[in-house]
């Protein structure tokens, strides 16, 4: 394999590997370890986000210099990967250990140290699309993202809930903005239950074509991560 491997792709691979550790219980070498389903892996990602909801991450670069402070939801893929490694204490935890840890909630502050990135790494397309963060011009809705959120506000219908339950929070979805601006491969990353994620996908399907992203002036397909906030009604 060429040493010039897409750094973002490597981050995603390692991040997925870290997530899968949640479902690996200590077994003998002869025992098979079941592979988690996408739903199980996503639930674990949501559980870790909830665990770190009130944690401030103090981020150091590979030289040990503090460079930023962020909440978990603001971490980029590299930072999130390091946060998950800290959660697992750089070892395999049993399901029981994980359950007990999740019950306690995260610390007020947590330190993570970023790895040194090889400057020779180059951006490469994977599975037919790029990551939006790697582009020189990011994809956007015609008129800009404020116009898209106006569109969402008009068409999004908050699902009904049992009496006394109010939906409030942030839904997260991903999709590919193709070269022609069409949206494909829509997926729910996080929802608030009661069909909130499915409703977000319904609204996305109503969207007009987006303005595609560019890499060094060339139009490319890119994966877009979109948060949609639902506010408590007045």
CSV table of C-alpha atoms in Angstrom, one decimal:
chain,number,residue,atom,x,y,z
A,1,UNK,CA,0.0,0.0,0.0
A,2,UNK,CA,1.3,3.5,-0.8
A,3,UNK,CA,2.5,5.5,2.2
A,4,UNK,CA,0.5,8.4,0.9
A,5,UNK,CA,-2.8,7.2,2.4
A,6,UNK,CA,-5.7,9.6,2.9
A,7,UNK,CA,-5.3,10.8,6.6
A,8,UNK,CA,-9.1,11.3,7.0
A,9,UNK,CA,-9.8,7.8,5.7
A,10,UNK,CA,-7.4,6.4,8.3
A,11,UNK,CA,-9.0,8.4,11.0
A,12,UNK,CA,-12.4,7.0,10.2
A,13,UNK,CA,-11.1,3.4,10.1
A,14,UNK,CA,-9.5,3.8,13.5
A,15,UNK,CA,-12.5,5.5,14.9
A,16,UNK,CA,-14.8,2.7,13.7
A,17,UNK,CA,-12.4,0.2,15.2
A,18,UNK,CA,-12.5,2.0,18.6
A,19,UNK,CA,-16.3,2.0,18.5
A,20,UNK,CA,-16.4,-1.7,17.8
A,21,UNK,CA,-14.4,-2.3,21.0
A,22,UNK,CA,-17.6,-1.6,23.0
A,23,UNK,CA,-19.0,-4.9,22.0
A,24,UNK,CA,-15.9,-7.0,22.5
A,25,UNK,CA,-16.0,-8.9,25.7
A,26,UNK,CA,-12.8,-10.6,27.0
A,27,UNK,CA,-12.9,-14.1,25.7
A,28,UNK,CA,-10.4,-16.9,25.1
A,29,UNK,CA,-8.5,-17.0,21.8
A,30,UNK,CA,-10.7,-19.7,20.6
A,31,UNK,CA,-14.0,-17.9,21.1
A,32,UNK,CA,-15.5,-15.8,18.2
A,33,UNK,CA,-16.3,-12.2,18.9
A,34,UNK,CA,-19.6,-11.1,17.3
A,35,UNK,CA,-19.4,-8.2,14.9
A,36,UNK,CA,-21.7,-5.3,16.0
A,37,UNK,CA,-24.4,-4.2,13.7
A,38,UNK,CA,-24.4,-0.6,12.3
A,39,UNK,CA,-27.3,0.2,14.7
A,40,UNK,CA,-25.2,-1.1,17.7
A,41,UNK,CA,-22.2,0.8,16.7
A,42,UNK,CA,-24.3,4.0,16.3
A,43,UNK,CA,-25.9,3.5,19.7
A,44,UNK,CA,-22.5,3.2,21.2
A,45,UNK,CA,-21.3,6.4,19.5
A,46,UNK,CA,-24.4,8.2,20.9
A,47,UNK,CA,-23.8,6.8,24.4
A,48,UNK,CA,-20.2,8.1,24.4
A,49,UNK,CA,-21.4,11.5,23.3
A,50,UNK,CA,-23.9,11.6,26.1
A,51,UNK,CA,-21.2,10.4,28.6
A,52,UNK,CA,-19.0,13.4,27.5
A,53,UNK,CA,-21.9,15.9,27.3
A,54,UNK,CA,-20.6,18.1,30.2
A,55,UNK,CA,-16.9,17.4,29.5
A,56,UNK,CA,-14.5,20.0,28.2
A,57,UNK,CA,-11.6,18.5,26.3
A,58,UNK,CA,-8.2,20.2,26.6
A,59,UNK,CA,-6.4,19.4,23.4
A,60,UNK,CA,-2.6,19.2,23.1
A,61,UNK,CA,-0.7,18.8,19.9
A,62,UNK,CA,1.9,16.0,19.5
A,63,UNK,CA,4.5,18.3,21.1
A,64,UNK,CA,2.5,18.7,24.3
A,65,UNK,CA,1.3,22.2,23.7
A,66,UNK,CA,-2.3,23.1,24.4
A,67,UNK,CA,-4.0,24.2,21.2
A,68,UNK,CA,-7.7,24.3,22.0
A,69,UNK,CA,-10.6,23.5,24.3
A,70,UNK,CA,-13.7,21.9,22.9
A,71,UNK,CA,-16.9,20.0,23.8
A,72,UNK,CA,-17.2,16.5,22.4
A,73,UNK,CA,-19.7,17.5,19.6
A,74,UNK,CA,-17.2,20.1,18.3
A,75,UNK,CA,-14.3,17.6,18.0
A,76,UNK,CA,-13.0,16.9,14.5
A,77,UNK,CA,-12.5,13.2,13.5
A,78,UNK,CA,-8.9,13.0,14.8
A,79,UNK,CA,-9.8,14.6,18.1
A,80,UNK,CA,-12.9,12.4,18.5
A,81,UNK,CA,-10.8,9.3,17.8
A,82,UNK,CA,-8.4,10.3,20.6
A,83,UNK,CA,-11.4,11.0,23.0
A,84,UNK,CA,-12.8,7.5,22.3
A,85,UNK,CA,-9.4,6.0,23.0
A,86,UNK,CA,-9.4,7.8,26.3
A,87,UNK,CA,-12.9,6.5,27.1
A,88,UNK,CA,-11.7,2.9,26.5
A,89,UNK,CA,-8.6,3.7,28.6
A,90,UNK,CA,-6.5,2.3,25.7
A,91,UNK,CA,-7.6,-1.2,26.5
A,92,UNK,CA,-10.6,-3.5,26.0
A,93,UNK,CA,-13.3,-3.0,28.5
A,94,UNK,CA,-16.0,-5.6,29.3
A,95,UNK,CA,-19.6,-4.8,28.7
A,96,UNK,CA,-20.1,-4.6,32.4
A,97,UNK,CA,-17.2,-2.1,32.8
A,98,UNK,CA,-18.6,0.0,30.0
A,99,UNK,CA,-22.1,0.0,31.5
A,100,UNK,CA,-20.8,1.2,34.9
A,101,UNK,CA,-18.6,3.9,33.3
A,102,UNK,CA,-21.5,5.2,31.2
A,103,UNK,CA,-23.7,5.5,34.4
A,104,UNK,CA,-21.1,7.8,36.1
A,105,UNK,CA,-20.9,10.3,33.3
A,106,UNK,CA,-17.7,12.0,32.0
A,107,UNK,CA,-15.3,14.2,34.0
A,108,UNK,CA,-15.5,18.0,34.0
A,109,UNK,CA,-12.3,18.1,31.9
A,110,UNK,CA,-10.3,15.6,29.9
A,111,UNK,CA,-7.0,15.9,28.1
A,112,UNK,CA,-6.3,14.4,24.7
A,113,UNK,CA,-3.1,14.5,22.7
A,114,UNK,CA,-3.2,14.6,19.0
A,115,UNK,CA,-0.9,12.4,16.9
A,116,UNK,CA,1.7,13.8,14.5
A,117,UNK,CA,0.3,13.8,11.0
A,118,UNK,CA,2.7,12.9,8.2
A,119,UNK,CA,3.0,16.0,6.0
A,120,UNK,CA,3.4,13.7,3.0
A,121,UNK,CA,-0.2,12.5,3.4
A,122,UNK,CA,-2.4,13.5,0.4
A,123,UNK,CA,-6.1,13.8,0.0
A,124,UNK,CA,-7.6,10.9,-1.9
A,125,UNK,CA,-11.1,10.1,-3.0
A,126,UNK,CA,-12.6,7.0,-1.3
A,127,UNK,CA,-15.8,5.2,-2.4
A,128,UNK,CA,-16.4,7.9,-5.0
A,129,UNK,CA,-16.5,10.9,-2.7
A,130,UNK,CA,-14.3,13.2,-0.6
A,131,UNK,CA,-14.8,14.5,2.9
A,132,UNK,CA,-16.1,18.0,3.0
A,133,UNK,CA,-13.4,19.1,5.4
A,134,UNK,CA,-10.8,18.3,2.7
A,135,UNK,CA,-12.3,20.5,0.0
A,136,UNK,CA,-11.2,24.0,-0.9
A,137,UNK,CA,-14.9,25.0,-1.5
A,138,UNK,CA,-17.5,23.2,0.6
A,139,UNK,CA,-20.9,22.2,-0.8
A,140,UNK,CA,-23.8,24.4,0.2
A,141,UNK,CA,-27.5,25.1,-0.3
A,142,UNK,CA,-28.4,27.7,-2.9
A,143,UNK,CA,-28.4,31.0,-1.1
A,144,UNK,CA,-26.3,29.6,1.7
A,145,UNK,CA,-27.0,27.5,4.8
A,146,UNK,CA,-29.3,30.1,6.4
A,147,UNK,CA,-31.6,29.6,3.5
A,148,UNK,CA,-31.4,25.8,4.0
A,149,UNK,CA,-32.4,26.1,7.6
A,150,UNK,CA,-35.3,28.4,6.6
A,151,UNK,CA,-36.4,25.6,4.2
A,152,UNK,CA,-36.1,23.0,7.1
A,153,UNK,CA,-38.1,25.3,9.4
A,154,UNK,CA,-40.9,25.5,6.8
A,155,UNK,CA,-41.1,21.8,6.0
A,156,UNK,CA,-39.9,19.9,9.1
A,157,UNK,CA,-42.8,18.7,11.2
A,158,UNK,CA,-41.8,17.7,14.8
A,159,UNK,CA,-43.3,14.2,15.4
A,160,UNK,CA,-46.0,13.8,18.0
A,161,UNK,CA,-45.0,12.5,21.4
A,162,UNK,CA,-46.7,11.2,24.5
A,163,UNK,CA,-48.2,13.8,26.8
A,164,UNK,CA,-45.5,15.5,28.9
A,165,UNK,CA,-42.6,14.6,26.6
A,166,UNK,CA,-41.0,17.5,24.7
A,167,UNK,CA,-38.5,16.9,21.9
A,168,UNK,CA,-35.5,19.2,22.1
A,169,UNK,CA,-31.9,18.7,20.9
A,170,UNK,CA,-29.9,18.2,17.8
A,171,UNK,CA,-30.4,15.6,15.0
A,172,UNK,CA,-27.3,14.7,12.9
A,173,UNK,CA,-27.5,13.3,9.4
A,174,UNK,CA,-25.0,12.7,6.6
A,175,UNK,CA,-25.4,12.6,2.9
A,176,UNK,CA,-23.4,12.8,-0.3
A,177,UNK,CA,-23.6,16.0,-2.4
A,178,UNK,CA,-23.0,14.6,-5.9
A,179,UNK,CA,-21.3,16.6,-8.7
A,180,UNK,CA,-24.7,17.6,-10.1
A,181,UNK,CA,-25.8,18.8,-6.7
A,182,UNK,CA,-28.2,15.9,-6.0
A,183,UNK,CA,-28.3,14.4,-2.5
A,184,UNK,CA,-27.7,10.7,-2.1
A,185,UNK,CA,-26.7,8.1,0.6
A,186,UNK,CA,-28.7,9.9,3.3
A,187,UNK,CA,-28.1,8.4,6.8
A,188,UNK,CA,-29.2,9.2,10.3
A,189,UNK,CA,-26.1,9.7,12.6
A,190,UNK,CA,-28.1,10.8,15.7
A,191,UNK,CA,-31.8,11.3,16.3
A,192,UNK,CA,-34.0,12.2,19.3
A,193,UNK,CA,-36.4,9.3,18.9
A,194,UNK,CA,-40.1,9.4,17.9
A,195,UNK,CA,-39.1,9.5,14.2
A,196,UNK,CA,-37.2,12.7,14.3
A,197,UNK,CA,-34.3,11.4,12.2
A,198,UNK,CA,-36.7,9.9,9.6
A,199,UNK,CA,-38.5,13.3,9.3
A,200,UNK,CA,-35.1,15.0,8.7
A,201,UNK,CA,-34.4,12.5,5.8
A,202,UNK,CA,-37.9,13.2,4.4
A,203,UNK,CA,-37.2,16.9,4.4
A,204,UNK,CA,-33.8,16.4,2.7
A,205,UNK,CA,-35.5,14.4,-0.1
A,206,UNK,CA,-37.6,17.6,-0.8
A,207,UNK,CA,-34.5,19.8,-1.1
A,208,UNK,CA,-33.6,21.3,-4.4
A,209,UNK,CA,-30.1,20.5,-5.7
A,210,UNK,CA,-27.2,21.9,-3.8
A,211,UNK,CA,-24.2,23.7,-5.1
A,212,UNK,CA,-21.5,21.0,-5.1
A,213,UNK,CA,-18.1,21.3,-3.5
A,214,UNK,CA,-14.8,21.8,-5.2
A,215,UNK,CA,-11.2,20.7,-4.7
A,216,UNK,CA,-8.7,23.0,-6.3
A,217,UNK,CA,-11.3,24.3,-8.7
A,218,UNK,CA,-12.6,20.9,-9.7
A,219,UNK,CA,-16.2,19.9,-8.9
A,220,UNK,CA,-16.3,16.8,-6.8
A,221,UNK,CA,-18.8,14.6,-4.8
A,222,UNK,CA,-18.5,15.1,-1.0
A,223,UNK,CA,-19.9,13.7,2.2
A,224,UNK,CA,-21.7,16.4,4.2
A,225,UNK,CA,-22.4,16.3,8.0
A,226,UNK,CA,-25.5,18.2,8.9
A,227,UNK,CA,-26.9,19.1,12.4
A,228,UNK,CA,-30.5,20.1,12.7
A,229,UNK,CA,-31.6,21.6,16.0
A,230,UNK,CA,-35.1,21.2,17.4
A,231,UNK,CA,-35.9,23.9,19.9
A,232,UNK,CA,-38.4,23.6,22.8
A,233,UNK,CA,-41.7,25.2,21.7
A,234,UNK,CA,-42.6,28.6,23.2
